[in-house]
Tab-separated table of C-alpha atoms and ligand atoms in Angstrom:
chain	number	residue	atom	x	y	z
A	29	UNK	CA	-26.338	-16.037	-18.629
A	30	UNK	CA	-28.440	-18.905	-17.351
A	31	UNK	CA	-27.646	-19.664	-13.771
A	32	UNK	CA	-28.138	-22.566	-11.465
A	33	UNK	CA	-28.781	-21.619	-7.895
A	34	UNK	CA	-27.307	-23.757	-5.163
A	35	UNK	CA	-28.886	-23.548	-1.756
A	36	UNK	CA	-25.654	-22.868	0.026
A	37	UNK	CA	-26.516	-19.950	2.188
A	38	UNK	CA	-30.016	-20.987	3.092
A	39	UNK	CA	-28.778	-22.051	6.499
A	40	UNK	CA	-27.688	-18.503	7.251
A	41	UNK	CA	-31.246	-17.361	6.764
A	42	UNK	CA	-32.802	-19.785	9.153
A	43	UNK	CA	-33.185	-16.961	11.624
A	44	UNK	CA	-36.849	-16.827	12.478
A	45	UNK	CA	-38.185	-13.587	11.204
A	46	UNK	CA	-41.860	-13.395	12.018
A	47	UNK	CA	-44.018	-11.075	10.009
A	48	UNK	CA	-43.563	-7.351	9.737
A	49	UNK	CA	-44.799	-5.930	12.962
A	50	UNK	CA	-46.989	-2.888	12.667
A	51	UNK	CA	-44.743	0.053	13.418
A	52	UNK	CA	-45.385	0.910	17.006
A	53	UNK	CA	-42.225	2.923	17.480
A	54	UNK	CA	-43.305	5.915	15.470
A	55	UNK	CA	-40.603	5.103	12.910
A	56	UNK	CA	-41.240	5.395	9.178
A	57	UNK	CA	-42.176	2.136	7.465
A	58	UNK	CA	-39.043	1.202	5.543
A	59	UNK	CA	-39.968	-2.405	4.832
A	60	UNK	CA	-40.287	-2.038	1.051
A	61	UNK	CA	-36.954	-0.210	0.761
A	62	UNK	CA	-35.212	-2.658	3.067
A	63	UNK	CA	-36.532	-5.616	1.074
A	64	UNK	CA	-34.524	-4.419	-1.947
A	65	UNK	CA	-31.395	-5.428	-0.030
A	66	UNK	CA	-32.582	-8.821	1.230
A	67	UNK	CA	-30.004	-11.626	1.190
A	68	UNK	CA	-30.663	-14.321	-1.391
A	69	UNK	CA	-30.826	-17.903	-0.193
A	70	UNK	CA	-28.612	-19.471	-2.835
A	71	UNK	CA	-25.393	-18.842	-4.744
A	72	UNK	CA	-25.701	-18.512	-8.539
A	73	UNK	CA	-23.456	-20.777	-10.641
A	74	UNK	CA	-23.234	-20.589	-14.438
A	75	UNK	CA	-24.447	-23.530	-16.507
A	76	UNK	CA	-21.032	-23.745	-18.181
A	77	UNK	CA	-19.340	-24.382	-14.831
A	78	UNK	CA	-21.860	-25.848	-12.395
A	79	UNK	CA	-21.201	-26.366	-8.698
A	80	UNK	CA	-19.609	-29.609	-7.555
A	81	UNK	CA	-18.122	-30.155	-4.113
A	82	UNK	CA	-15.000	-31.896	-5.454
A	83	UNK	CA	-14.351	-29.026	-7.864
A	84	UNK	CA	-14.780	-26.419	-5.123
A	85	UNK	CA	-12.403	-28.254	-2.787
A	86	UNK	CA	-9.836	-28.545	-5.565
A	87	UNK	CA	-10.221	-24.832	-6.263
A	88	UNK	CA	-9.681	-24.060	-2.614
A	89	UNK	CA	-6.428	-26.084	-2.591
A	90	UNK	CA	-5.164	-24.339	-5.729
A	91	UNK	CA	-6.096	-20.890	-4.389
A	92	UNK	CA	-3.782	-21.314	-1.401
A	93	UNK	CA	-0.947	-23.266	-3.126
A	94	UNK	CA	2.374	-21.522	-3.966
A	95	UNK	CA	3.017	-24.250	-6.561
A	96	UNK	CA	1.189	-21.863	-8.903
A	97	UNK	CA	3.905	-19.195	-8.735
A	98	UNK	CA	7.300	-19.416	-10.379
A	99	UNK	CA	9.285	-18.480	-7.275
A	100	UNK	CA	7.000	-20.527	-4.993
A	101	UNK	CA	6.291	-17.436	-2.936
A	102	UNK	CA	2.893	-16.288	-4.150
A	103	UNK	CA	-0.624	-17.661	-4.017
A	104	UNK	CA	-3.944	-16.042	-4.854
A	105	UNK	CA	-4.206	-15.376	-1.111
A	106	UNK	CA	-1.030	-13.279	-1.135
A	107	UNK	CA	-3.323	-10.435	-2.189
A	108	UNK	CA	-6.837	-11.826	-1.647
A	109	UNK	CA	-6.327	-12.495	2.068
A	110	UNK	CA	-9.288	-14.247	3.733
A	111	UNK	CA	-8.764	-12.566	7.131
A	112	UNK	CA	-8.641	-9.159	5.415
A	113	UNK	CA	-11.956	-9.383	3.666
A	114	UNK	CA	-10.282	-11.100	0.662
A	115	UNK	CA	-8.160	-8.094	-0.239
A	116	UNK	CA	-4.941	-6.672	1.220
A	117	UNK	CA	-4.213	-3.419	3.017
A	118	UNK	CA	-2.230	-1.910	0.120
A	119	UNK	CA	-3.296	1.068	-1.964
A	120	UNK	CA	-2.031	-0.840	-5.019
A	121	UNK	CA	-1.254	-4.543	-5.291
A	122	UNK	CA	2.425	-5.518	-4.885
A	123	UNK	CA	4.392	-6.683	-7.943
A	124	UNK	CA	6.993	-9.405	-7.479
A	125	UNK	CA	9.844	-6.966	-8.217
A	126	UNK	CA	9.099	-4.595	-5.352
A	127	UNK	CA	6.976	-2.189	-7.408
A	128	UNK	CA	3.218	-1.802	-7.394
A	129	UNK	CA	0.481	-2.634	-9.891
A	130	UNK	CA	-1.964	-0.300	-11.520
A	131	UNK	CA	-4.879	-1.139	-9.196
A	132	UNK	CA	-5.742	-1.991	-5.647
A	133	UNK	CA	-6.685	-5.630	-4.977
A	134	UNK	CA	-10.497	-5.874	-5.040
A	135	UNK	CA	-12.314	-8.060	-2.538
A	136	UNK	CA	-13.544	-11.442	-3.774
A	137	UNK	CA	-16.591	-11.333	-1.495
A	138	UNK	CA	-19.837	-11.998	-3.351
A	139	UNK	CA	-18.061	-12.296	-6.710
A	140	UNK	CA	-20.667	-14.908	-7.726
A	141	UNK	CA	-23.252	-12.127	-8.044
A	142	UNK	CA	-21.254	-9.983	-10.446
A	143	UNK	CA	-23.244	-9.961	-13.662
A	144	UNK	CA	-21.076	-9.604	-16.727
A	145	UNK	CA	-17.535	-8.421	-16.402
A	146	UNK	CA	-14.887	-8.534	-13.660
A	147	UNK	CA	-11.991	-6.222	-12.836
A	148	UNK	CA	-12.116	-2.527	-11.886
A	149	UNK	CA	-12.370	-1.589	-15.576
A	150	UNK	CA	-14.246	-4.719	-16.695
A	151	UNK	CA	-11.298	-6.256	-18.556
A	152	UNK	CA	-12.268	-9.854	-17.617
A	153	UNK	CA	-15.290	-11.359	-19.363
A	154	UNK	CA	-16.056	-14.026	-16.719
A	155	UNK	CA	-14.875	-15.213	-13.319
A	156	UNK	CA	-13.328	-18.250	-15.033
A	157	UNK	CA	-10.960	-16.226	-17.215
A	158	UNK	CA	-9.704	-13.893	-14.462
A	159	UNK	CA	-7.212	-16.370	-13.001
A	160	UNK	CA	-5.028	-16.657	-16.104
A	161	UNK	CA	-3.919	-13.031	-15.757
A	162	UNK	CA	-2.394	-13.205	-12.235
A	163	UNK	CA	-1.108	-16.744	-12.949
A	164	UNK	CA	0.784	-15.850	-16.123
A	165	UNK	CA	1.644	-12.196	-15.569
A	166	UNK	CA	5.455	-11.773	-15.302
A	167	UNK	CA	5.032	-9.245	-12.483
A	168	UNK	CA	2.832	-11.615	-10.513
A	169	UNK	CA	2.779	-15.435	-10.324
A	170	UNK	CA	4.682	-15.656	-13.593
A	171	UNK	CA	3.982	-19.168	-14.918
A	172	UNK	CA	3.375	-20.120	-18.521
A	173	UNK	CA	0.229	-22.249	-18.995
A	174	UNK	CA	2.473	-25.213	-19.944
A	175	UNK	CA	4.562	-24.896	-16.783
A	176	UNK	CA	1.390	-24.568	-14.693
A	177	UNK	CA	-0.064	-27.781	-16.101
A	178	UNK	CA	3.310	-29.584	-15.869
A	179	UNK	CA	3.757	-28.688	-12.187
A	180	UNK	CA	0.265	-29.700	-11.137
A	181	UNK	CA	0.418	-32.923	-13.197
A	182	UNK	CA	3.615	-33.938	-11.391
A	183	UNK	CA	1.713	-34.105	-8.097
A	184	UNK	CA	-0.220	-37.375	-7.826
A	185	UNK	CA	-2.593	-36.043	-5.155
A	186	UNK	CA	-3.590	-33.236	-7.516
A	187	UNK	CA	-4.046	-35.618	-10.440
A	188	UNK	CA	-6.420	-37.708	-8.302
A	189	UNK	CA	-8.316	-34.581	-7.232
A	190	UNK	CA	-8.662	-33.398	-10.848
A	191	UNK	CA	-9.921	-36.844	-11.904
A	192	UNK	CA	-12.582	-36.643	-9.212
A	193	UNK	CA	-13.569	-33.074	-10.056
A	194	UNK	CA	-13.518	-33.560	-13.847
A	195	UNK	CA	-14.514	-37.175	-14.521
A	196	UNK	CA	-15.098	-38.449	-18.038
A	197	UNK	CA	-11.704	-39.372	-19.415
A	198	UNK	CA	-9.193	-37.256	-21.265
A	199	UNK	CA	-6.423	-35.408	-19.556
A	200	UNK	CA	-7.825	-34.067	-16.276
A	201	UNK	CA	-5.189	-31.416	-15.563
A	202	UNK	CA	-5.657	-28.554	-18.023
A	203	UNK	CA	-5.455	-24.798	-17.744
A	204	UNK	CA	-9.207	-24.594	-18.295
A	205	UNK	CA	-9.898	-27.034	-15.445
A	206	UNK	CA	-7.579	-25.101	-13.122
A	207	UNK	CA	-9.556	-21.961	-13.945
A	208	UNK	CA	-12.927	-23.665	-13.511
A	209	UNK	CA	-11.964	-25.092	-10.123
A	210	UNK	CA	-10.658	-21.720	-8.917
A	211	UNK	CA	-13.859	-19.987	-10.054
A	212	UNK	CA	-16.081	-22.565	-8.344
A	213	UNK	CA	-14.233	-22.052	-5.078
A	214	UNK	CA	-14.423	-18.280	-5.400
A	215	UNK	CA	-18.198	-18.338	-5.888
A	216	UNK	CA	-18.428	-19.755	-2.365
A	217	UNK	CA	-16.786	-16.642	-0.913
A	218	UNK	CA	-19.904	-14.964	0.421
A	219	UNK	CA	-20.236	-12.380	3.170
A	220	UNK	CA	-22.148	-13.705	6.171
A	221	UNK	CA	-25.277	-12.258	7.746
A	222	UNK	CA	-24.779	-8.824	9.279
A	223	UNK	CA	-26.802	-6.695	11.729
A	224	UNK	CA	-28.314	-4.990	8.671
A	225	UNK	CA	-29.730	-8.334	7.475
A	226	UNK	CA	-31.379	-8.910	10.830
A	227	UNK	CA	-32.992	-5.492	10.499
A	228	UNK	CA	-34.191	-6.391	6.998
A	229	UNK	CA	-35.735	-9.531	8.472
A	230	UNK	CA	-37.700	-7.512	11.005
A	231	UNK	CA	-35.523	-7.086	14.093
A	232	UNK	CA	-35.842	-3.338	14.711
A	233	UNK	CA	-33.197	-3.457	17.455
A	234	UNK	CA	-30.492	-5.026	15.264
A	235	UNK	CA	-29.165	-1.575	14.284
A	236	UNK	CA	-29.202	1.716	16.185
A	237	UNK	CA	-30.928	5.017	15.419
A	238	UNK	CA	-27.839	6.568	13.777
A	239	UNK	CA	-27.566	3.629	11.350
A	240	UNK	CA	-31.268	3.925	10.504
A	241	UNK	CA	-30.863	7.602	9.714
A	242	UNK	CA	-27.803	6.634	7.669
A	243	UNK	CA	-29.869	4.134	5.685
A	244	UNK	CA	-32.464	6.820	4.945
A	245	UNK	CA	-29.697	9.062	3.606
A	246	UNK	CA	-28.180	6.169	1.643
A	247	UNK	CA	-31.415	5.476	-0.241
A	248	UNK	CA	-32.550	9.115	-0.190
A	249	UNK	CA	-30.766	12.439	-0.131
A	250	UNK	CA	-27.268	10.997	-0.739
A	251	UNK	CA	-28.311	8.835	-3.782
A	252	UNK	CA	-25.876	6.073	-2.802
A	253	UNK	CA	-28.273	3.272	-3.738
A	254	UNK	CA	-28.472	4.577	-7.316
A	255	UNK	CA	-25.304	2.494	-7.816
A	256	UNK	CA	-24.847	0.529	-4.576
A	257	UNK	CA	-28.037	-1.496	-5.073
A	258	UNK	CA	-29.232	-5.025	-4.341
A	259	UNK	CA	-28.073	-7.284	-1.550
A	260	UNK	CA	-24.348	-6.915	-2.419
A	261	UNK	CA	-24.733	-3.125	-2.654
A	262	UNK	CA	-23.369	-3.076	-6.202
A	263	UNK	CA	-25.082	-2.695	-9.565
A	264	UNK	CA	-22.036	-4.355	-11.188
A	265	UNK	CA	-21.851	-1.382	-13.524
A	266	UNK	CA	-19.270	1.325	-14.276
A	267	UNK	CA	-19.439	4.971	-13.212
A	268	UNK	CA	-17.251	8.038	-12.965
A	269	UNK	CA	-17.642	9.220	-9.371
A	270	UNK	CA	-15.090	11.971	-9.888
A	271	UNK	CA	-11.990	10.234	-8.517
A	272	UNK	CA	-9.650	9.168	-11.332
A	273	UNK	CA	-7.534	11.560	-13.375
A	274	UNK	CA	-5.032	11.639	-16.221
A	275	UNK	CA	-4.515	8.384	-18.116
A	276	UNK	CA	-6.431	6.419	-15.474
A	277	UNK	CA	-9.520	6.335	-17.713
A	278	UNK	CA	-11.060	3.055	-16.485
A	279	UNK	CA	-13.703	1.431	-18.661
A	280	UNK	CA	-13.095	3.943	-21.494
A	281	UNK	CA	-9.918	2.014	-22.279
A	282	UNK	CA	-12.214	-0.440	-24.068
A	283	UNK	CA	-14.737	2.178	-25.235
A	284	UNK	CA	-12.537	5.132	-26.186
A	285	UNK	CA	-15.345	7.159	-27.756
A	286	UNK	CA	-17.738	6.920	-24.799
A	287	UNK	CA	-17.958	9.975	-22.559
A	288	UNK	CA	-19.945	8.191	-19.833
A	289	UNK	CA	-17.304	5.468	-19.475
A	290	UNK	CA	-14.381	7.851	-19.153
A	291	UNK	CA	-12.914	7.492	-15.638
A	292	UNK	CA	-15.626	4.906	-14.939
A	293	UNK	CA	-14.841	2.009	-12.602
A	294	UNK	CA	-16.931	-0.861	-11.341
A	295	UNK	CA	-19.149	-0.240	-8.333
A	296	UNK	CA	-17.664	-2.351	-5.511
A	297	UNK	CA	-19.766	-4.345	-3.038
A	298	UNK	CA	-20.149	-2.549	0.288
A	299	UNK	CA	-20.543	-5.739	2.328
A	300	UNK	CA	-17.842	-5.803	5.075
A	301	UNK	CA	-16.538	-2.512	3.690
A	302	UNK	CA	-15.493	-0.992	7.037
A	303	UNK	CA	-12.664	-3.529	7.358
A	304	UNK	CA	-11.305	-3.026	3.869
A	305	UNK	CA	-9.342	0.253	3.810
A	306	UNK	CA	-7.858	1.839	1.784
A	307	UNK	CA	-10.678	2.468	-0.701
A	308	UNK	CA	-11.297	2.936	-4.431
A	309	UNK	CA	-9.568	1.305	-7.419
A	310	UNK	CA	-6.394	3.241	-6.622
A	311	UNK	CA	-6.534	3.048	-2.823
A	312	UNK	CA	-6.602	6.843	-2.778
A	313	UNK	CA	-9.041	7.189	0.143
A	314	UNK	CA	-7.587	5.968	3.423
A	315	UNK	CA	-10.722	5.916	5.566
A	316	UNK	CA	-14.492	5.845	5.235
A	317	UNK	CA	-14.483	9.467	6.438
A	318	UNK	CA	-12.407	10.396	3.388
A	319	UNK	CA	-14.822	8.469	1.127
A	320	UNK	CA	-17.835	10.298	2.559
A	321	UNK	CA	-16.042	13.656	2.230
A	322	UNK	CA	-15.410	12.879	-1.432
A	323	UNK	CA	-19.104	12.163	-2.081
A	324	UNK	CA	-20.054	15.227	-0.067
A	325	UNK	CA	-17.899	17.423	-2.311
A	326	UNK	CA	-19.156	15.578	-5.385
A	327	UNK	CA	-15.785	14.631	-6.834
A	328	UNK	CA	-14.358	16.212	-9.966
A	329	UNK	CA	-17.086	17.973	-11.945
A	330	UNK	CA	-16.704	16.995	-15.639
A	331	UNK	CA	-18.831	15.668	-18.512
A	332	UNK	CA	-18.179	12.019	-17.676
A	333	UNK	CA	-19.200	12.317	-14.015
A	334	UNK	CA	-22.358	10.382	-13.185
A	335	UNK	CA	-25.509	12.445	-12.790
A	336	UNK	CA	-25.992	10.713	-9.446
A	337	UNK	CA	-22.854	12.385	-8.110
A	338	UNK	CA	-23.186	16.012	-7.005
A	339	UNK	CA	-22.337	18.054	-3.911
A	340	UNK	CA	-24.515	16.822	-1.043
A	341	UNK	CA	-24.080	19.449	1.678
A	342	UNK	CA	-24.117	16.817	4.425
A	343	UNK	CA	-23.883	17.917	8.056
A	344	UNK	CA	-21.292	16.350	10.344
A	345	UNK	CA	-24.054	14.282	11.928
A	346	UNK	CA	-25.304	13.055	8.553
A	347	UNK	CA	-21.786	11.963	7.605
A	348	UNK	CA	-21.492	10.057	10.879
A	349	UNK	CA	-24.900	8.465	10.281
A	350	UNK	CA	-23.858	7.213	6.835
A	351	UNK	CA	-20.774	5.608	8.335
A	352	UNK	CA	-22.820	4.094	11.169
A	353	UNK	CA	-25.030	2.538	8.503
A	354	UNK	CA	-22.079	1.195	6.470
A	355	UNK	CA	-20.751	-0.514	9.601
A	356	UNK	CA	-23.976	-2.499	9.964
A	357	UNK	CA	-22.945	-4.316	6.759
A	358	UNK	CA	-20.077	-6.030	8.607
A	359	UNK	CA	-20.810	-9.712	9.048
A	360	UNK	CA	-20.259	-11.528	12.296
A	361	UNK	CA	-17.858	-14.159	11.089
A	362	UNK	CA	-14.851	-12.238	9.934
A	363	UNK	CA	-12.659	-13.982	12.474
A	364	UNK	CA	-13.542	-17.395	11.031
A	365	UNK	CA	-12.895	-16.406	7.471
A	366	UNK	CA	-9.324	-17.619	7.209
A	367	UNK	CA	-10.071	-21.119	8.401
A	368	UNK	CA	-13.562	-21.479	7.034
A	369	UNK	CA	-14.304	-19.009	4.276
A	370	UNK	CA	-17.855	-20.156	3.747
A	371	UNK	CA	-20.637	-21.659	5.760
A	372	UNK	CA	-21.977	-25.195	5.801
A	373	UNK	CA	-20.920	-27.299	2.823
A	374	UNK	CA	-23.380	-26.546	0.000
A	375	UNK	CA	-25.485	-29.497	-1.108
A	376	UNK	CA	-25.188	-30.865	-4.623
A	377	UNK	CA	-27.842	-29.282	-6.866
B	10	LIG	C1	-0.356	-9.395	-6.573
B	10	LIG	C2	-1.688	-9.437	-5.994
B	10	LIG	C3	-2.686	-10.399	-6.600
B	10	LIG	C4	-2.581	-11.764	-6.725
B	10	LIG	C5	-1.441	-12.673	-6.324
B	10	LIG	C6	-3.866	-12.192	-7.289
B	10	LIG	N1	-4.681	-11.113	-7.488
B	10	LIG	FE1	-6.599	-11.155	-8.098
B	10	LIG	N2	-6.573	-9.158	-8.318
B	10	LIG	C7	-5.528	-8.324	-7.991
B	10	LIG	C8	-5.777	-7.011	-8.544
B	10	LIG	C9	-4.867	-5.795	-8.407
B	10	LIG	C10	-6.990	-7.092	-9.234
B	10	LIG	C11	-7.672	-5.984	-10.040
B	10	LIG	C12	-7.254	-6.180	-11.487
B	10	LIG	C13	-7.988	-5.278	-12.448
B	10	LIG	O1	-9.072	-4.771	-12.104
B	10	LIG	O2	-7.500	-5.108	-13.561
B	10	LIG	C14	-7.481	-8.454	-9.053
B	10	LIG	C15	-8.720	-8.902	-9.537
B	10	LIG	C16	-9.199	-10.177	-9.301
B	10	LIG	C17	-10.558	-10.595	-9.569
B	10	LIG	C18	-11.704	-9.737	-10.084
B	10	LIG	C19	-12.601	-9.346	-8.923
B	10	LIG	C20	-13.759	-8.453	-9.312
B	10	LIG	O3	-14.727	-8.372	-8.555
B	10	LIG	O4	-13.718	-7.806	-10.359
B	10	LIG	C21	-10.615	-11.929	-9.269
B	10	LIG	C22	-11.820	-12.825	-9.384
B	10	LIG	C23	-9.296	-12.332	-8.836
B	10	LIG	N3	-8.468	-11.228	-8.842
B	10	LIG	C24	-8.931	-13.626	-8.515
B	10	LIG	C25	-7.598	-14.009	-8.324
B	10	LIG	C26	-7.136	-15.387	-8.348
B	10	LIG	C27	-8.019	-16.602	-8.579
B	10	LIG	C28	-5.800	-15.367	-8.108
B	10	LIG	C29	-4.819	-16.520	-8.090
B	10	LIG	C30	-4.757	-17.299	-9.321
B	10	LIG	C31	-5.436	-13.952	-7.926
B	10	LIG	N4	-6.551	-13.177	-8.090
B	10	LIG	C32	-4.161	-13.503	-7.601
B	10	LIG	C33	-4.437	-8.687	-7.231
B	10	LIG	C34	-3.983	-9.997	-7.121
B	11	LIG	C1	-22.792	6.938	-9.599
B	11	LIG	C2	-22.693	5.697	-8.861
B	11	LIG	C3	-22.337	5.768	-7.385
B	11	LIG	C4	-22.960	6.496	-6.387
B	11	LIG	C5	-24.155	7.403	-6.517
B	11	LIG	C6	-22.242	6.190	-5.174
B	11	LIG	N1	-21.231	5.311	-5.428
B	11	LIG	FE1	-19.920	4.605	-4.074
B	11	LIG	N2	-18.804	3.804	-5.574
B	11	LIG	C7	-19.141	3.805	-6.903
B	11	LIG	C8	-18.020	3.388	-7.695
B	11	LIG	C9	-17.982	3.252	-9.213
B	11	LIG	C10	-16.952	3.156	-6.795
B	11	LIG	C11	-15.516	2.758	-7.144
B	11	LIG	C12	-14.838	3.991	-7.700
B	11	LIG	C13	-13.348	3.860	-7.894
B	11	LIG	O1	-12.766	2.888	-7.453
B	11	LIG	O2	-12.764	4.764	-8.490
B	11	LIG	C14	-17.503	3.408	-5.458
B	11	LIG	C15	-16.798	3.244	-4.274
B	11	LIG	C16	-17.353	3.386	-3.012
B	11	LIG	C17	-16.715	3.019	-1.782
B	11	LIG	C18	-15.333	2.366	-1.663
B	11	LIG	C19	-15.465	0.865	-1.661
B	11	LIG	C20	-14.167	0.142	-1.881
B	11	LIG	O3	-14.124	-1.057	-1.603
B	11	LIG	O4	-13.209	0.752	-2.367
B	11	LIG	C21	-17.583	3.307	-0.757
B	11	LIG	C22	-17.354	3.075	0.725
B	11	LIG	C23	-18.753	3.891	-1.357
B	11	LIG	N3	-18.582	3.924	-2.727
B	11	LIG	C24	-19.851	4.347	-0.666
B	11	LIG	C25	-20.806	5.179	-1.242
B	11	LIG	C26	-21.733	6.013	-0.499
B	11	LIG	C27	-21.820	6.061	1.014
B	11	LIG	C28	-22.463	6.701	-1.411
B	11	LIG	C29	-23.487	7.787	-1.166
B	11	LIG	C30	-22.966	8.946	-0.467
B	11	LIG	C31	-22.019	6.276	-2.727
B	11	LIG	N4	-21.008	5.364	-2.583
B	11	LIG	C32	-22.557	6.723	-3.931
B	11	LIG	C33	-20.362	4.188	-7.430
B	11	LIG	C34	-21.253	5.032	-6.767
């Protein structure tokens, strides 16, 4: 997919970095490894739905508006809660009838960088098409597309906002435009700079010795970066890490004959992960300690399990170091997130 990059997060990177100092501390030179995780300076937008400020603002309004649920009680933020790292604290997302859904609510952080498919099992082919499922699902927001368009069209402020965001005549309020506006807003949901980023940029004191040892394990002995790669710490791909069981077959639902995709789920971003318990597609791990214990044991051994998952024989100190490292991925702006989910207004491309 061709992508247009908008220089939205450049301001975050204006920290002066200086050049790589010659290691005087006797530490190993990790600069090449660290550079693999360097923050980009712009958000990618697809050519089919380019960035526009008016569209993003409209998307933000729709995201938080209960007009888009039949009973007027739900918004996208009912589950993707800004102050909770754009997820909720539930093991599985709440249905509107008191039951629970199949999966835990994933974070929306850094969704712009997902290449290809969305959803734990990859059921959504683009960020644009995701919204129609929660909007129309009877157990969730429960609106037909016609009712959605009728409700929004009855609000003159919305009609004006759609005309501004989608100029060029025709009927401005359509299901497709609602989806495009929501997707544009969601691409602006980006995790802010974290202590880890300052380390990447050359500040050796930004993270402590335990976190540095944890990073070495993460990219070394523990193989974590085989899947948690790049600045978001996700390869956007699907793997069986030995968690799911029974009918919970993940990506294999769409590729029933594939062994590798059986029980395979999408690698989640690890940015801000410490504040996002419980973990995994089914919320089955309550703490990061439980996650590390799972990787240490190597999950369920079976033909579909990734070759990068195997018992690790980590010591208690190594486990603590990995967690110390993961905590350096927490950004410094979590408290602002609810009121201001992204940084300075991105310029028009
Ligand atoms: C009841 C809770 C709930 C509500 C309300 C909700 N979502 Fe979600 N969202 C989920 C769950 C659960 C998933 C995972 C679905 C799956 O993987 O099949 C999800 C997945 C997503 C994803 C895919 C993320 C990724 O990285 O793969 C996006 C994007 C998203 N939702 C956006 C929205 C938008 C936009 C709205 C409002 C129109 C919304 N959601 C409303 C619970 C919710
Ligand atoms: C083979 C690829 C792979 C490797 C190697 C791997 N992970 Fe994962 N990781 C995943 C996938 C896929 C998931 C989601 C699995 C699920 O939901 O069932 C995940 C989930 C997680 C989660 C939970 C995140 C959330 O939001 O639910 C954490 C934390 C995590 N991994 C950390 C690690 C650490 C630390 C290591 C190294 C010890 C590691 N991973 C190694 C693919 C991998």
